[in-house]
Amino acid sequence: MQEITRLVRVGLPEPPAKLKPGDPIHSGPVFASAFAAPGEPSASPYIYTRFNNPTWQELEHALGALEGGIARIFPSGMAAVTAVFAALLRPGDIVVLPADSYYTTRVITREFFASFGIQTRLAPTANNAQVDVLEGAKLLWLETPANPGMDICDIRLLSEAAHRQGALVAVDNTTPTALGQQPLALGADISVASDTKSLTGHSDLLLGHVAVRDAALDAKIERWRRLSGSIVGPMEAWLAMRSLATLPLRLEKQSQNAQAIAEFLASRPQVGTVYYPGLPTHPAHLLARQQMRYFGPVVSFELPSRAIAERFLQASHLLVEASSFGGIVSSAERRARWGQDNVSEGFVRLSAGCEAIEDLLADLDQALQASTAG
Ligand code: PLP
């Protein structure tokens, strides 16, 4: 069965099994904190929702199939990131992070894990620079494309290098989703994502997941979740399942729109560098074509100044100014307003939604003209 068919049928019985007469086509969320569980606890599939829940299980089954591994859901992308660090790292361990990763991943290692004796080494995503600082590392953390600079690294090459040094490899796969790029198939041990973004895509819930191939590794992640209580409510899991069914439609449209927007912006004299892996001018375009199935919704670009970027965002009628990406509605923000990324004052991160591309391009055109006029 093709992946798209599997995703559209998420939550339905696997063929040749069929729904029973009177079954709802899509089941609802199971709102239960506790389940009837007499006698030996191992005899009951569900006991207590901090351990397991039927709605989670359906979603995890679908995510596992998409990733090619075993998936565990978490209440946000950061809860998933934290689960990997907490489950695998111990005092004295070294983690190698991208210097240009999503900034909260760097902040949490600096503010919390460093005080538990975990050392962090930073190197850029571009040119696979992390390969040079692997010696003695326990965990190599990749993020490709990196948010917000859209640099790309070679997952296969870095995984092989890290494995030679005895390090595990985790990839933050938020931007492309597992439909757009499959870290486990490319040799990584762990695929982590904020499913708040494209995977669920409606800007209405926070979610994350961790996927692995190895059952022993999964047991450590599951143990952390069970003990820490870093769990997802059934309603969020159910909403995510509804959204997952349309991921192929959304990601394809968003990626087409992002490509057209990137090409449009690159042709405009008011715009400086455009960062999008689908552009032939991206320094790692050929690598991106090899390891990604979709280039995803995020296009970053430089406007000449903070004032022009602010006027551009104000003048746009269709871009919601918001600090997230991957939603069905296009959005953008001036990234330097957070002060945590190494970007210029006029750097804009745009997320292409599912609108008609003619409307988006016309809107961007008028917003660029209004922001640079006079
Ligand atoms: N990883 C990346 C690449 C992100 O962009 C984000 C959020 O923007 C996260 C992780 C954290 O996800 P969440 O906000 O769902 O905790």
CSV table of C-alpha atoms and ligand atoms in Angstrom, one decimal:
chain,number,residue,atom,x,y,z
A,1,MET,CA,0.0,0.0,0.0
A,2,GLN,CA,1.3,3.5,-0.9
A,3,GLU,CA,2.1,5.8,2.0
A,4,ILE,CA,-0.5,8.3,0.9
A,5,THR,CA,-3.2,5.6,1.1
A,6,ARG,CA,-2.0,4.5,4.5
A,7,LEU,CA,-2.2,8.1,5.8
A,8,VAL,CA,-5.6,8.8,4.3
A,9,ARG,CA,-6.9,5.6,6.0
A,10,VAL,CA,-5.3,6.5,9.4
A,11,GLY,CA,-7.3,4.8,12.2
A,12,LEU,CA,-9.2,2.4,9.9
A,13,PRO,CA,-8.6,-1.4,10.1
A,14,GLU,CA,-5.7,-2.7,8.0
A,15,PRO,CA,-7.1,-4.4,4.8
A,16,PRO,CA,-8.4,-7.1,4.4
A,17,ALA,CA,-9.9,-6.4,7.9
A,18,LYS,CA,-13.1,-4.3,7.5
A,19,LEU,CA,-15.2,-2.1,9.8
A,20,LYS,CA,-18.1,-3.9,11.4
A,21,PRO,CA,-21.7,-2.9,10.5
A,22,GLY,CA,-22.6,0.2,12.5
A,23,ASP,CA,-18.9,1.1,13.3
A,24,PRO,CA,-18.2,4.8,12.8
A,25,ILE,CA,-15.8,5.3,9.9
A,26,HIS,CA,-13.5,7.3,12.1
A,27,SER,CA,-13.5,6.5,15.8
A,28,GLY,CA,-13.6,9.3,18.4
A,29,PRO,CA,-11.1,10.1,21.1
A,30,VAL,CA,-11.1,7.8,24.2
A,31,PHE,CA,-11.4,10.1,27.2
A,32,ALA,CA,-10.3,7.9,30.0
A,33,SER,CA,-7.6,8.3,32.6
A,34,ALA,CA,-8.1,4.8,34.0
A,35,PHE,CA,-9.4,1.5,32.5
A,36,ALA,CA,-11.0,-1.6,34.0
A,37,ALA,CA,-8.0,-3.8,34.7
A,38,PRO,CA,-8.7,-6.7,37.0
A,39,GLY,CA,-6.1,-9.2,38.1
A,40,GLU,CA,-2.6,-9.3,36.6
A,41,PRO,CA,-1.9,-5.8,35.1
A,42,SER,CA,-0.1,-7.4,32.1
A,43,ALA,CA,-3.5,-9.0,31.1
A,44,SER,CA,-5.0,-5.6,30.2
A,45,PRO,CA,-3.9,-3.6,27.1
A,46,TYR,CA,-4.8,-0.3,28.8
A,47,ILE,CA,-4.5,0.5,32.5
A,48,TYR,CA,-3.8,4.1,33.1
A,49,THR,CA,-3.5,6.9,30.5
A,50,ARG,CA,0.0,8.0,31.7
A,51,PHE,CA,1.1,4.6,30.4
A,52,ASN,CA,-1.0,4.1,27.2
A,53,ASN,CA,-4.3,5.1,25.6
A,54,PRO,CA,-6.1,3.7,22.6
A,55,THR,CA,-6.2,7.1,20.8
A,56,TRP,CA,-2.5,7.6,21.3
A,57,GLN,CA,-1.9,4.1,20.0
A,58,GLU,CA,-3.6,4.7,16.7
A,59,LEU,CA,-1.7,7.8,16.1
A,60,GLU,CA,1.6,6.2,17.2
A,61,HIS,CA,0.9,3.3,14.9
A,62,ALA,CA,0.5,5.7,11.9
A,63,LEU,CA,3.5,7.8,12.8
A,64,GLY,CA,5.6,4.6,13.2
A,65,ALA,CA,4.6,3.4,9.8
A,66,LEU,CA,5.4,6.8,8.3
A,67,GLU,CA,8.9,6.9,10.0
A,68,GLY,CA,9.7,3.3,9.4
A,69,GLY,CA,10.1,2.7,13.2
A,70,ILE,CA,8.5,2.8,16.6
A,71,ALA,CA,6.9,6.2,17.5
A,72,ARG,CA,6.1,7.8,20.9
A,73,ILE,CA,4.1,11.0,21.0
A,74,PHE,CA,4.8,13.9,23.4
A,75,PRO,CA,2.9,17.0,24.3
A,76,SER,CA,5.1,19.4,22.2
A,77,GLY,CA,8.2,19.3,20.0
A,78,MET,CA,10.3,20.5,23.0
A,79,ALA,CA,8.9,17.7,25.2
A,80,ALA,CA,10.1,15.2,22.5
A,81,VAL,CA,13.5,16.9,22.3
A,82,THR,CA,13.8,16.8,26.1
A,83,ALA,CA,12.8,13.2,26.2
A,84,VAL,CA,15.7,12.2,24.0
A,85,PHE,CA,18.2,14.2,26.1
A,86,ALA,CA,16.8,13.0,29.4
A,87,ALA,CA,16.5,9.4,28.4
A,88,LEU,CA,19.9,9.0,26.8
A,89,LEU,CA,22.4,11.5,28.3
A,90,ARG,CA,24.2,11.2,31.7
A,91,PRO,CA,26.8,13.4,33.5
A,92,GLY,CA,30.0,13.6,31.5
A,93,ASP,CA,28.3,12.8,28.2
A,94,ILE,CA,28.9,15.1,25.2
A,95,VAL,CA,26.2,16.2,22.8
A,96,VAL,CA,27.0,17.8,19.4
A,97,LEU,CA,24.4,20.3,18.4
A,98,PRO,CA,24.0,22.4,15.3
A,99,ALA,CA,25.0,26.0,16.0
A,100,ASP,CA,22.1,27.1,13.9
A,101,SER,CA,19.5,24.7,15.4
A,102,TYR,CA,16.0,25.8,16.5
A,103,TYR,CA,17.2,28.1,19.3
A,104,THR,CA,15.2,26.5,22.2
A,105,THR,CA,17.1,23.3,21.7
A,106,ARG,CA,20.3,25.1,22.4
A,107,VAL,CA,18.9,27.1,25.3
A,108,ILE,CA,17.6,24.1,27.1
A,109,THR,CA,21.0,22.4,26.9
A,110,ARG,CA,22.7,25.5,28.2
A,111,GLU,CA,20.2,26.4,30.9
A,112,PHE,CA,19.4,22.9,32.2
A,113,PHE,CA,21.4,19.9,30.9
A,114,ALA,CA,24.7,21.7,31.3
A,115,SER,CA,24.1,21.9,35.1
A,116,PHE,CA,23.5,18.1,35.1
A,117,GLY,CA,27.1,17.7,33.8
A,118,ILE,CA,26.2,17.2,30.1
A,119,GLN,CA,28.6,19.0,27.7
A,120,THR,CA,27.5,20.7,24.5
A,121,ARG,CA,29.6,21.2,21.4
A,122,LEU,CA,28.3,23.4,18.6
A,123,ALA,CA,29.1,23.4,14.9
A,124,PRO,CA,27.2,24.7,11.9
A,125,THR,CA,24.8,22.6,9.8
A,126,ALA,CA,26.3,23.8,6.5
A,127,ASN,CA,29.1,21.7,4.9
A,128,ASN,CA,28.5,18.9,7.5
A,129,ALA,CA,30.7,20.8,9.9
A,130,GLN,CA,29.5,18.8,12.8
A,131,VAL,CA,31.7,15.9,11.6
A,132,ASP,CA,34.8,17.7,12.8
A,133,VAL,CA,33.7,17.8,16.5
A,134,LEU,CA,32.5,14.2,17.0
A,135,GLU,CA,35.3,12.8,19.1
A,136,GLY,CA,34.1,11.3,22.3
A,137,ALA,CA,30.4,12.3,21.7
A,138,LYS,CA,27.5,10.3,23.0
A,139,LEU,CA,24.9,12.0,20.8
A,140,LEU,CA,25.0,13.8,17.5
A,141,TRP,CA,22.0,16.1,17.0
A,142,LEU,CA,21.2,17.2,13.5
A,143,GLU,CA,18.5,19.5,12.2
A,144,THR,CA,18.1,19.6,8.4
A,145,PRO,CA,16.9,21.9,7.0
A,146,ALA,CA,17.9,24.0,10.0
A,147,ASN,CA,15.4,26.5,11.3
A,148,PRO,CA,15.4,29.4,10.3
A,149,GLY,CA,18.5,29.5,8.0
A,150,MET,CA,17.5,26.4,5.9
A,151,ASP,CA,21.0,25.0,5.7
A,152,ILE,CA,21.2,21.3,4.9
A,153,CYS,CA,23.5,18.5,6.1
A,154,ASP,CA,24.0,15.0,4.8
A,155,ILE,CA,22.2,12.6,7.2
A,156,ARG,CA,23.7,9.5,5.8
A,157,LEU,CA,27.3,10.7,5.8
A,158,LEU,CA,27.1,12.2,9.3
A,159,SER,CA,25.3,9.1,10.7
A,160,GLU,CA,28.1,6.9,9.4
A,161,ALA,CA,30.8,9.2,10.9
A,162,ALA,CA,29.0,9.3,14.2
A,163,HIS,CA,28.5,5.5,14.4
A,164,ARG,CA,32.2,5.0,13.7
A,165,GLN,CA,32.8,7.1,16.9
A,166,GLY,CA,30.2,5.1,18.9
A,167,ALA,CA,27.7,8.1,19.0
A,168,LEU,CA,24.0,7.9,18.5
A,169,VAL,CA,22.4,10.2,15.9
A,170,ALA,CA,19.1,12.1,16.3
A,171,VAL,CA,17.6,14.3,13.6
A,172,ASP,CA,15.1,17.1,14.3
A,173,ASN,CA,12.9,16.5,11.3
A,174,THR,CA,10.3,19.2,12.0
A,175,THR,CA,10.5,21.2,8.8
A,176,PRO,CA,10.1,18.5,6.2
A,177,THR,CA,8.1,16.0,8.4
A,178,ALA,CA,8.7,12.2,7.9
A,179,LEU,CA,6.7,12.4,4.7
A,180,GLY,CA,9.2,14.8,3.3
A,181,GLN,CA,12.4,13.2,4.7
A,182,GLN,CA,13.0,9.9,6.4
A,183,PRO,CA,16.0,10.1,8.9
A,184,LEU,CA,15.7,6.5,10.0
A,185,ALA,CA,16.0,5.2,6.4
A,186,LEU,CA,19.0,7.5,5.9
A,187,GLY,CA,20.8,5.9,8.8
A,188,ALA,CA,19.9,8.0,11.9
A,189,ASP,CA,19.0,6.2,15.1
A,190,ILE,CA,16.3,8.7,16.2
A,191,SER,CA,13.9,11.0,14.4
A,192,VAL,CA,12.4,13.8,16.5
A,193,ALA,CA,9.8,16.3,15.4
A,194,SER,CA,7.6,19.1,16.5
A,195,ASP,CA,4.3,18.0,15.0
A,196,THR,CA,2.9,21.4,16.0
A,197,LYS,CA,4.1,22.5,12.5
A,198,SER,CA,3.4,20.8,9.1
A,199,LEU,CA,2.6,17.4,10.4
A,200,THR,CA,-0.7,18.6,12.0
A,201,GLY,CA,-0.7,21.8,10.1
A,202,HIS,CA,-3.8,23.7,11.4
A,203,SER,CA,-2.2,25.9,14.1
A,204,ASP,CA,-4.5,24.5,16.7
A,205,LEU,CA,-2.4,22.1,18.8
A,206,LEU,CA,1.0,21.4,20.2
A,207,LEU,CA,2.5,17.9,19.7
A,208,GLY,CA,5.8,16.2,19.2
A,209,HIS,CA,7.1,12.6,18.6
A,210,VAL,CA,10.2,10.5,18.8
A,211,ALA,CA,10.7,7.6,16.5
A,212,VAL,CA,13.4,4.9,16.6
A,213,ARG,CA,14.1,1.5,15.0
A,214,ASP,CA,15.7,-0.2,18.0
A,215,ALA,CA,13.3,-1.6,20.6
A,216,ALA,CA,15.9,-1.1,23.5
A,217,LEU,CA,16.1,2.6,22.6
A,218,ASP,CA,12.4,2.9,22.4
A,219,ALA,CA,12.1,1.3,25.9
A,220,LYS,CA,14.3,4.1,27.3
A,221,ILE,CA,12.1,6.8,25.6
A,222,GLU,CA,8.9,5.2,26.8
A,223,ARG,CA,10.3,4.8,30.3
A,224,TRP,CA,11.1,8.6,30.4
A,225,ARG,CA,7.5,9.4,29.3
A,226,ARG,CA,5.8,7.0,31.7
A,227,LEU,CA,7.8,8.3,34.7
A,228,SER,CA,7.9,12.0,33.8
A,229,GLY,CA,4.2,12.2,32.8
A,230,SER,CA,5.2,14.0,29.6
A,231,ILE,CA,2.0,12.8,27.9
A,232,VAL,CA,-0.6,13.9,25.3
A,233,GLY,CA,-4.3,14.4,26.0
A,234,PRO,CA,-6.6,12.1,23.9
A,235,MET,CA,-8.2,15.1,22.3
A,236,GLU,CA,-4.9,16.4,20.9
A,237,ALA,CA,-4.0,12.9,19.7
A,238,TRP,CA,-7.3,12.6,18.0
A,239,LEU,CA,-7.0,16.0,16.3
A,240,ALA,CA,-3.5,15.1,15.2
A,241,MET,CA,-4.9,11.9,13.6
A,242,ARG,CA,-7.5,13.9,11.7
A,243,SER,CA,-4.8,16.2,10.4
A,244,LEU,CA,-2.4,13.4,9.5
A,245,ALA,CA,-4.9,12.1,6.9
A,246,THR,CA,-4.5,15.3,4.9
A,247,LEU,CA,-0.7,15.6,5.3
A,248,PRO,CA,0.1,14.4,1.8
A,249,LEU,CA,-2.3,17.0,0.3
A,250,ARG,CA,-1.1,19.8,2.5
A,251,LEU,CA,2.6,19.1,2.2
A,252,GLU,CA,2.5,18.8,-1.6
A,253,LYS,CA,0.6,22.1,-2.0
A,254,GLN,CA,2.7,23.9,0.6
A,255,SER,CA,5.9,22.7,-1.1
A,256,GLN,CA,4.7,23.8,-4.5
A,257,ASN,CA,3.7,27.2,-3.2
A,258,ALA,CA,7.0,27.6,-1.3
A,259,GLN,CA,9.0,26.8,-4.5
A,260,ALA,CA,7.0,29.3,-6.5
A,261,ILE,CA,7.4,31.9,-3.8
A,262,ALA,CA,11.1,31.3,-3.5
A,263,GLU,CA,11.6,31.7,-7.2
A,264,PHE,CA,9.5,34.8,-7.2
A,265,LEU,CA,11.4,36.4,-4.3
A,266,ALA,CA,14.7,35.5,-5.9
A,267,SER,CA,13.7,37.4,-9.1
A,268,ARG,CA,12.9,40.6,-7.1
A,269,PRO,CA,15.5,43.4,-6.8
A,270,GLN,CA,14.3,44.4,-3.4
A,271,VAL,CA,15.1,41.0,-1.9
A,272,GLY,CA,18.5,39.8,-0.9
A,273,THR,CA,19.4,36.1,-0.5
A,274,VAL,CA,16.6,33.6,-0.6
A,275,TYR,CA,17.1,30.5,1.5
A,276,TYR,CA,15.1,27.5,0.1
A,277,PRO,CA,16.5,24.0,-0.5
A,278,GLY,CA,14.4,23.7,-3.7
A,279,LEU,CA,16.3,26.6,-5.4
A,280,PRO,CA,19.2,25.5,-7.6
A,281,THR,CA,21.2,28.4,-6.0
A,282,HIS,CA,20.9,26.8,-2.5
A,283,PRO,CA,24.5,25.6,-1.7
A,284,ALA,CA,23.2,22.1,-0.8
A,285,HIS,CA,20.4,21.8,-3.5
A,286,LEU,CA,21.7,18.6,-5.0
A,287,LEU,CA,22.0,16.9,-1.5
A,288,ALA,CA,18.5,18.2,-0.7
A,289,ARG,CA,17.2,16.5,-3.9
A,290,GLN,CA,18.8,13.3,-2.9
A,291,GLN,CA,17.6,13.1,0.7
A,292,MET,CA,14.3,15.0,0.7
A,293,ARG,CA,11.0,14.0,-1.0
A,294,TYR,CA,9.5,17.5,-0.4
A,295,PHE,CA,11.4,20.7,0.3
A,296,GLY,CA,8.7,21.8,2.7
A,297,PRO,CA,6.9,25.1,3.4
A,298,VAL,CA,9.6,27.3,4.9
A,299,VAL,CA,11.3,30.0,2.7
A,300,SER,CA,13.6,32.5,4.5
A,301,PHE,CA,14.9,35.6,2.8
A,302,GLU,CA,16.7,38.9,3.5
A,303,LEU,CA,15.1,42.3,3.2
A,304,PRO,CA,17.5,45.3,3.4
A,305,SER,CA,16.5,46.5,6.9
A,306,ARG,CA,14.3,46.0,10.0
A,307,ALA,CA,12.1,48.9,8.9
A,308,ILE,CA,11.5,47.4,5.4
A,309,ALA,CA,10.8,44.0,6.8
A,310,GLU,CA,8.3,45.4,9.3
A,311,ARG,CA,6.6,47.5,6.5
A,312,PHE,CA,6.5,44.3,4.3
A,313,LEU,CA,4.7,42.3,7.0
A,314,GLN,CA,2.3,45.1,7.7
A,315,ALA,CA,1.5,45.7,4.0
A,316,SER,CA,0.8,42.0,3.3
A,317,HIS,CA,-2.9,41.1,3.3
A,318,LEU,CA,-2.5,37.3,3.3
A,319,LEU,CA,0.6,36.6,5.5
A,320,VAL,CA,-0.4,36.2,9.2
A,321,GLU,CA,2.5,37.6,11.2
A,322,ALA,CA,3.1,34.6,13.5
A,323,SER,CA,5.9,32.7,15.1
A,324,SER,CA,5.3,29.2,13.8
A,325,PHE,CA,5.2,27.5,10.4
A,326,GLY,CA,3.6,24.6,8.5
A,327,GLY,CA,0.0,25.8,8.8
A,328,ILE,CA,-2.5,25.8,6.0
A,329,VAL,CA,-2.6,29.6,6.2
A,330,SER,CA,0.6,31.4,5.0
A,331,SER,CA,2.5,33.2,7.7
A,332,ALA,CA,5.8,35.1,8.2
A,333,GLU,CA,7.8,36.8,10.9
A,334,ARG,CA,10.9,39.0,11.2
A,335,ARG,CA,13.1,36.4,12.9
A,336,ALA,CA,15.6,38.9,14.6
A,337,ARG,CA,12.8,40.1,16.9
A,338,TRP,CA,13.6,37.1,19.1
A,339,GLY,CA,17.3,38.0,19.4
A,340,GLN,CA,18.3,34.3,19.5
A,341,ASP,CA,19.2,33.5,15.9
A,342,ASN,CA,22.3,34.6,14.1
A,343,VAL,CA,20.3,36.5,11.4
A,344,SER,CA,20.2,40.0,10.0
A,345,GLU,CA,17.5,42.6,11.1
A,346,GLY,CA,15.7,42.2,7.8
A,347,PHE,CA,15.6,38.4,7.8
A,348,VAL,CA,12.1,37.1,7.2
A,349,ARG,CA,11.0,33.5,7.7
A,350,LEU,CA,7.9,32.7,5.6
A,351,SER,CA,5.8,29.6,5.7
A,352,ALA,CA,3.8,28.9,2.6
A,353,GLY,CA,0.2,27.7,3.2
A,354,CYS,CA,-2.3,26.1,0.9
A,355,GLU,CA,-3.8,29.3,-0.7
A,356,ALA,CA,-4.0,29.7,-4.5
A,357,ILE,CA,-0.5,30.7,-5.6
A,358,GLU,CA,-1.7,33.5,-7.8
A,359,ASP,CA,-3.2,35.3,-4.7
A,360,LEU,CA,0.0,34.7,-2.7
A,361,LEU,CA,2.3,36.1,-5.4
A,362,ALA,CA,0.1,39.1,-6.1
A,363,ASP,CA,0.1,39.8,-2.3
A,364,LEU,CA,3.8,39.5,-1.9
A,365,ASP,CA,4.4,41.7,-5.0
A,366,GLN,CA,2.2,44.5,-3.6
A,367,ALA,CA,3.7,44.1,-0.1
A,368,LEU,CA,7.3,44.3,-1.5
A,369,GLN,CA,6.4,47.4,-3.5
A,370,ALA,CA,4.7,49.1,-0.6
A,371,SER,CA,7.6,48.3,1.8
A,372,THR,CA,10.3,49.7,-0.4
A,373,ALA,CA,8.4,52.6,-2.0
A,374,GLY,CA,9.5,56.2,-1.4
B,1,PLP,N1,12.2,21.9,16.6
B,1,PLP,C1,12.1,22.8,15.6
B,1,PLP,C2,12.9,22.7,14.3
B,1,PLP,C3,11.1,23.8,15.7
B,1,PLP,O1,11.0,24.7,14.8
B,1,PLP,C4,10.4,23.9,16.9
B,1,PLP,C5,9.4,25.0,17.1
B,1,PLP,O2,9.3,25.9,16.4
B,1,PLP,C6,10.6,22.9,17.9
B,1,PLP,C7,11.5,21.9,17.7
B,1,PLP,C8,9.8,22.9,19.2
B,1,PLP,O3,8.5,22.5,19.0
B,1,PLP,P1,7.2,22.9,19.9
B,1,PLP,O4,7.0,24.4,19.8
B,1,PLP,O5,6.1,22.1,19.4
B,1,PLP,O6,7.6,22.6,21.3
